[in-house]
Amino acid sequence: MQEIRKAIRDKYAEVSISAEGKFQYPTGKDGAKALGYDSSIIETAYTKFFESTCGVGNPFSLGNIRPGDAVLDFGCGTGFDMFVASKLVGESGLVCGIDLTENMVVRAKENLALAGITNFEIKKVDSETIPYDDRSFDVVISNGVINLSPRKAISFAEIYRVLKPGGRLQFADVVLVNELPASLVGSAEAWSQ
Ligand SMILES: C[S@@+](CC[C@H](N)C(=O)[O-])C[C@H]1O[C@@H](n2cnc3c(N)ncnc32)[C@H](O)[C@@H]1O
């Protein structure tokens, strides 16, 4: 478990500096455009948001987020999805993020502050445990994160614990379609790819 978490942190510490060339799919601004994010929001986001953005889908395409909602981004990276959520919830809402990687947290805080957003908080986590009370959020979003969790059942249980009754999980992720080559089975580095 610790070996997997270390491999994830090592990989995403590098991604937090730049995602360029580190994934087999488009990342950054090109990735956001390809995934169908609202172009008016893309154009208002600082370039810095896109340096490390490496989501695999568009959680906002799965349901409406309303003004005043409390939203949690599970694995927020450097904060682009939190920025999008902040535009949807407005000043009466709240946007929270958690991430396993220290430099993702540092950069997300910088990026959101630079964008003038004040109704956000971001916490670094060390496990699947979500550091919020039961029934705190209207929506949990997540983008390319749950596949990395070595304890997925606990991740889902934690997400459902912090959702309010009637709340929603809107997540994008990757799944294995074919068997892994034998050379990659058991590789902590392959886990974090
Ligand atoms: C593929 S990146 C996606 C980042 C961001 N969601 C985006 O769209 O750019 C995966 C992120 O999940 C974080 N992560 C991995 N496991 C996590 C966990 N159990 N809890 C919180 N964050 C986690 C990593 O540190 C990394 O920032």
Tab-separated table of C-alpha atoms and ligand atoms in Angstrom:
chain	number	residue	atom	x	y	z
A	1	MET	CA	0.000	0.000	0.000
A	2	GLN	CA	2.714	2.470	1.011
A	3	GLU	CA	4.733	1.539	-2.076
A	4	ILE	CA	1.763	2.310	-4.345
A	5	ARG	CA	1.106	5.642	-2.614
A	6	LYS	CA	4.791	6.581	-2.945
A	7	ALA	CA	4.739	5.746	-6.679
A	8	ILE	CA	1.600	7.876	-7.130
A	9	ARG	CA	3.113	10.789	-5.209
A	10	ASP	CA	6.409	10.562	-7.139
A	11	LYS	CA	4.610	10.551	-10.485
A	12	TYR	CA	2.199	13.373	-9.624
A	13	ALA	CA	4.899	15.515	-8.012
A	14	GLU	CA	6.428	15.581	-11.516
A	15	VAL	CA	3.034	16.159	-13.167
A	16	SER	CA	2.404	19.067	-10.777
A	17	ILE	CA	5.298	20.865	-12.491
A	18	SER	CA	4.109	19.982	-15.999
A	19	ALA	CA	1.852	17.310	-17.500
A	20	GLU	CA	3.318	17.768	-20.954
A	21	GLY	CA	4.458	14.501	-22.541
A	22	LYS	CA	3.579	12.425	-19.465
A	23	PHE	CA	0.268	10.912	-20.651
A	24	GLN	CA	-1.043	9.050	-23.673
A	25	TYR	CA	-3.957	11.472	-24.044
A	26	PRO	CA	-4.147	15.243	-24.538
A	27	THR	CA	-3.647	17.225	-21.332
A	28	GLY	CA	-3.760	20.909	-20.442
A	29	LYS	CA	-5.879	23.319	-22.488
A	30	ASP	CA	-6.024	20.990	-25.506
A	31	GLY	CA	-7.296	18.224	-23.243
A	32	ALA	CA	-9.986	20.470	-21.717
A	33	LYS	CA	-11.149	21.500	-25.191
A	34	ALA	CA	-11.215	17.894	-26.430
A	35	LEU	CA	-13.211	16.810	-23.378
A	36	GLY	CA	-15.935	19.379	-24.089
A	37	TYR	CA	-15.457	21.830	-21.240
A	38	ASP	CA	-17.356	25.110	-21.642
A	39	SER	CA	-15.145	27.190	-23.929
A	40	SER	CA	-16.060	30.448	-22.186
A	41	ILE	CA	-14.727	29.022	-18.903
A	42	ILE	CA	-11.596	27.645	-20.583
A	43	GLU	CA	-10.845	31.073	-22.003
A	44	THR	CA	-11.180	32.796	-18.617
A	45	ALA	CA	-8.833	30.359	-16.831
A	46	TYR	CA	-5.224	31.366	-16.247
A	47	THR	CA	-2.627	29.483	-18.299
A	48	LYS	CA	-1.149	28.150	-15.053
A	49	PHE	CA	-4.251	26.003	-14.476
A	50	PHE	CA	-3.477	24.086	-17.642
A	51	GLU	CA	0.196	23.307	-17.011
A	52	SER	CA	-0.690	20.200	-14.989
A	53	THR	CA	-4.330	19.491	-15.869
A	54	CYS	CA	-4.548	15.786	-16.693
A	55	GLY	CA	-8.205	14.833	-16.321
A	56	VAL	CA	-9.630	12.009	-18.422
A	57	GLY	CA	-13.192	13.261	-18.877
A	58	ASN	CA	-15.590	16.057	-18.014
A	59	PRO	CA	-17.423	15.513	-14.689
A	60	PHE	CA	-19.539	18.619	-15.367
A	61	SER	CA	-21.196	16.895	-18.338
A	62	LEU	CA	-22.876	14.438	-15.941
A	63	GLY	CA	-25.234	16.784	-14.115
A	64	ASN	CA	-25.908	20.404	-13.261
A	65	ILE	CA	-24.085	22.067	-10.415
A	66	ARG	CA	-26.212	24.863	-8.972
A	67	PRO	CA	-25.478	28.240	-7.407
A	68	GLY	CA	-24.972	27.760	-3.672
A	69	ASP	CA	-23.897	24.101	-3.927
A	70	ALA	CA	-21.048	22.700	-1.832
A	71	VAL	CA	-18.734	20.707	-4.127
A	72	LEU	CA	-15.781	18.445	-3.279
A	73	ASP	CA	-13.129	17.595	-5.894
A	74	PHE	CA	-11.633	14.195	-4.938
A	75	GLY	CA	-8.061	14.397	-6.279
A	76	CYS	CA	-8.138	18.057	-7.320
A	77	GLY	CA	-4.675	18.217	-8.913
A	78	THR	CA	-3.755	21.856	-9.555
A	79	GLY	CA	-7.340	23.033	-9.386
A	80	PHE	CA	-8.825	23.471	-12.863
A	81	ASP	CA	-12.019	21.527	-12.057
A	82	MET	CA	-12.316	23.499	-8.806
A	83	PHE	CA	-12.084	26.685	-10.878
A	84	VAL	CA	-14.887	25.447	-13.161
A	85	ALA	CA	-16.981	24.455	-10.117
A	86	SER	CA	-16.440	27.871	-8.528
A	87	LYS	CA	-17.967	29.527	-11.608
A	88	LEU	CA	-21.054	27.295	-11.247
A	89	VAL	CA	-21.635	27.557	-7.483
A	90	GLY	CA	-20.994	31.305	-7.352
A	91	GLU	CA	-20.114	33.262	-4.246
A	92	SER	CA	-22.817	31.607	-2.142
A	93	GLY	CA	-21.343	28.150	-2.766
A	94	LEU	CA	-18.240	26.369	-1.510
A	95	VAL	CA	-15.602	24.430	-3.432
A	96	CYS	CA	-13.295	22.043	-1.560
A	97	GLY	CA	-10.470	19.906	-2.883
A	98	ILE	CA	-8.323	17.100	-1.536
A	99	ASP	CA	-5.187	15.606	-3.030
A	100	LEU	CA	-2.541	13.060	-2.082
A	101	THR	CA	0.367	15.023	-3.583
A	102	GLU	CA	1.777	17.977	-1.625
A	103	ASN	CA	2.808	20.071	-4.637
A	104	MET	CA	-0.597	19.621	-6.293
A	105	VAL	CA	-2.159	21.114	-3.159
A	106	VAL	CA	0.339	23.986	-3.076
A	107	ARG	CA	-0.188	24.821	-6.737
A	108	ALA	CA	-3.984	24.473	-6.603
A	109	LYS	CA	-4.100	26.971	-3.725
A	110	GLU	CA	-1.873	29.380	-5.671
A	111	ASN	CA	-3.927	29.011	-8.863
A	112	LEU	CA	-7.318	29.541	-7.217
A	113	ALA	CA	-6.049	32.530	-5.203
A	114	LEU	CA	-4.556	34.007	-8.393
A	115	ALA	CA	-7.960	33.620	-10.059
A	116	GLY	CA	-9.500	35.674	-7.231
A	117	ILE	CA	-11.565	32.827	-5.809
A	118	THR	CA	-12.138	33.104	-2.065
A	119	ASN	CA	-14.757	30.447	-1.254
A	120	PHE	CA	-12.458	27.439	-1.502
A	121	GLU	CA	-10.391	25.191	0.719
A	122	ILE	CA	-7.894	22.482	-0.165
A	123	LYS	CA	-6.469	19.771	2.073
A	124	LYS	CA	-3.677	17.269	1.558
A	125	VAL	CA	-4.681	13.707	2.397
A	126	ASP	CA	-2.580	10.648	3.191
A	127	SER	CA	-5.126	7.906	2.564
A	128	GLU	CA	-8.633	7.332	1.222
A	129	THR	CA	-10.111	8.992	4.315
A	130	ILE	CA	-11.855	12.255	3.395
A	131	PRO	CA	-11.288	14.909	6.096
A	132	TYR	CA	-14.865	16.234	6.085
A	133	ASP	CA	-17.968	15.482	8.139
A	134	ASP	CA	-20.783	13.201	6.991
A	135	ARG	CA	-23.318	14.865	4.640
A	136	SER	CA	-21.152	17.911	3.811
A	137	PHE	CA	-21.480	18.100	0.015
A	138	ASP	CA	-24.154	18.391	-2.666
A	139	VAL	CA	-21.813	17.046	-5.346
A	140	VAL	CA	-18.501	15.183	-5.345
A	141	ILE	CA	-16.570	15.446	-8.604
A	142	SER	CA	-13.476	13.446	-9.503
A	143	ASN	CA	-11.406	13.237	-12.658
A	144	GLY	CA	-8.877	10.462	-13.279
A	145	VAL	CA	-8.333	9.655	-9.614
A	146	ILE	CA	-10.367	6.716	-8.305
A	147	ASN	CA	-8.523	4.291	-10.621
A	148	LEU	CA	-5.366	5.166	-8.687
A	149	SER	CA	-6.809	4.189	-5.321
A	150	PRO	CA	-5.551	0.834	-4.036
A	151	ARG	CA	-8.663	0.663	-1.814
A	152	LYS	CA	-11.488	1.657	-4.163
A	153	ALA	CA	-14.321	0.332	-1.970
A	154	ILE	CA	-13.126	2.612	0.834
A	155	SER	CA	-12.846	5.563	-1.581
A	156	PHE	CA	-16.458	5.088	-2.694
A	157	ALA	CA	-17.664	4.580	0.893
A	158	GLU	CA	-15.932	7.787	1.955
A	159	ILE	CA	-17.398	9.718	-0.987
A	160	TYR	CA	-20.918	8.510	-0.148
A	161	ARG	CA	-20.367	9.320	3.535
A	162	VAL	CA	-19.614	13.010	2.807
A	163	LEU	CA	-22.493	13.427	0.305
A	164	LYS	CA	-25.734	14.957	1.566
A	165	PRO	CA	-28.878	12.842	1.091
A	166	GLY	CA	-29.757	13.158	-2.589
A	167	GLY	CA	-26.232	14.359	-3.397
A	168	ARG	CA	-24.382	13.144	-6.483
A	169	LEU	CA	-21.010	11.678	-7.427
A	170	GLN	CA	-19.977	12.872	-10.916
A	171	PHE	CA	-16.702	11.258	-11.896
A	172	ALA	CA	-14.634	10.480	-14.973
A	173	ASP	CA	-12.084	7.704	-14.907
A	174	VAL	CA	-10.160	5.060	-16.818
A	175	VAL	CA	-10.710	1.312	-16.682
A	176	LEU	CA	-8.664	-1.647	-17.863
A	177	VAL	CA	-10.143	-3.179	-21.014
A	178	ASN	CA	-7.510	-5.847	-21.642
A	179	GLU	CA	-5.399	-7.954	-19.320
A	180	LEU	CA	-2.227	-6.237	-18.161
A	181	PRO	CA	0.991	-7.640	-19.650
A	182	ALA	CA	2.661	-9.926	-17.124
A	183	SER	CA	5.638	-7.547	-16.968
A	184	LEU	CA	3.381	-4.821	-15.509
A	185	VAL	CA	1.410	-6.895	-13.012
A	186	GLY	CA	2.681	-5.999	-9.552
A	187	SER	CA	4.500	-2.873	-10.735
A	188	ALA	CA	3.887	0.128	-8.465
A	189	GLU	CA	4.994	2.455	-11.276
A	190	ALA	CA	2.449	0.922	-13.686
A	191	TRP	CA	-0.255	1.495	-11.054
A	192	SER	CA	0.353	5.240	-11.163
A	193	GLN	CA	0.378	5.591	-14.973
B	1	LIG	C1	-4.676	12.061	-13.195
B	1	LIG	S1	-4.420	13.292	-11.905
B	1	LIG	C2	-5.901	14.233	-12.101
B	1	LIG	C3	-5.830	15.557	-11.400
B	1	LIG	C4	-7.051	16.448	-11.620
B	1	LIG	N1	-8.262	15.777	-11.192
B	1	LIG	C5	-7.161	16.877	-13.059
B	1	LIG	O1	-8.197	16.626	-13.687
B	1	LIG	O2	-6.216	17.500	-13.571
B	1	LIG	C6	-4.707	12.312	-10.456
B	1	LIG	C7	-4.617	13.108	-9.135
B	1	LIG	O3	-5.171	12.302	-8.075
B	1	LIG	C8	-4.367	12.461	-6.915
B	1	LIG	N2	-4.657	11.286	-6.065
B	1	LIG	C9	-4.323	9.993	-6.267
B	1	LIG	N3	-4.853	9.205	-5.312
B	1	LIG	C10	-5.547	10.023	-4.484
B	1	LIG	C11	-6.329	9.819	-3.293
B	1	LIG	N4	-6.499	8.616	-2.735
B	1	LIG	N5	-6.908	10.880	-2.708
B	1	LIG	C12	-6.738	12.113	-3.226
B	1	LIG	N6	-6.013	12.385	-4.350
B	1	LIG	C13	-5.434	11.352	-4.964
B	1	LIG	C14	-2.962	12.601	-7.463
B	1	LIG	O4	-2.092	13.182	-6.532
B	1	LIG	C15	-3.214	13.466	-8.699
B	1	LIG	O5	-3.161	14.840	-8.379
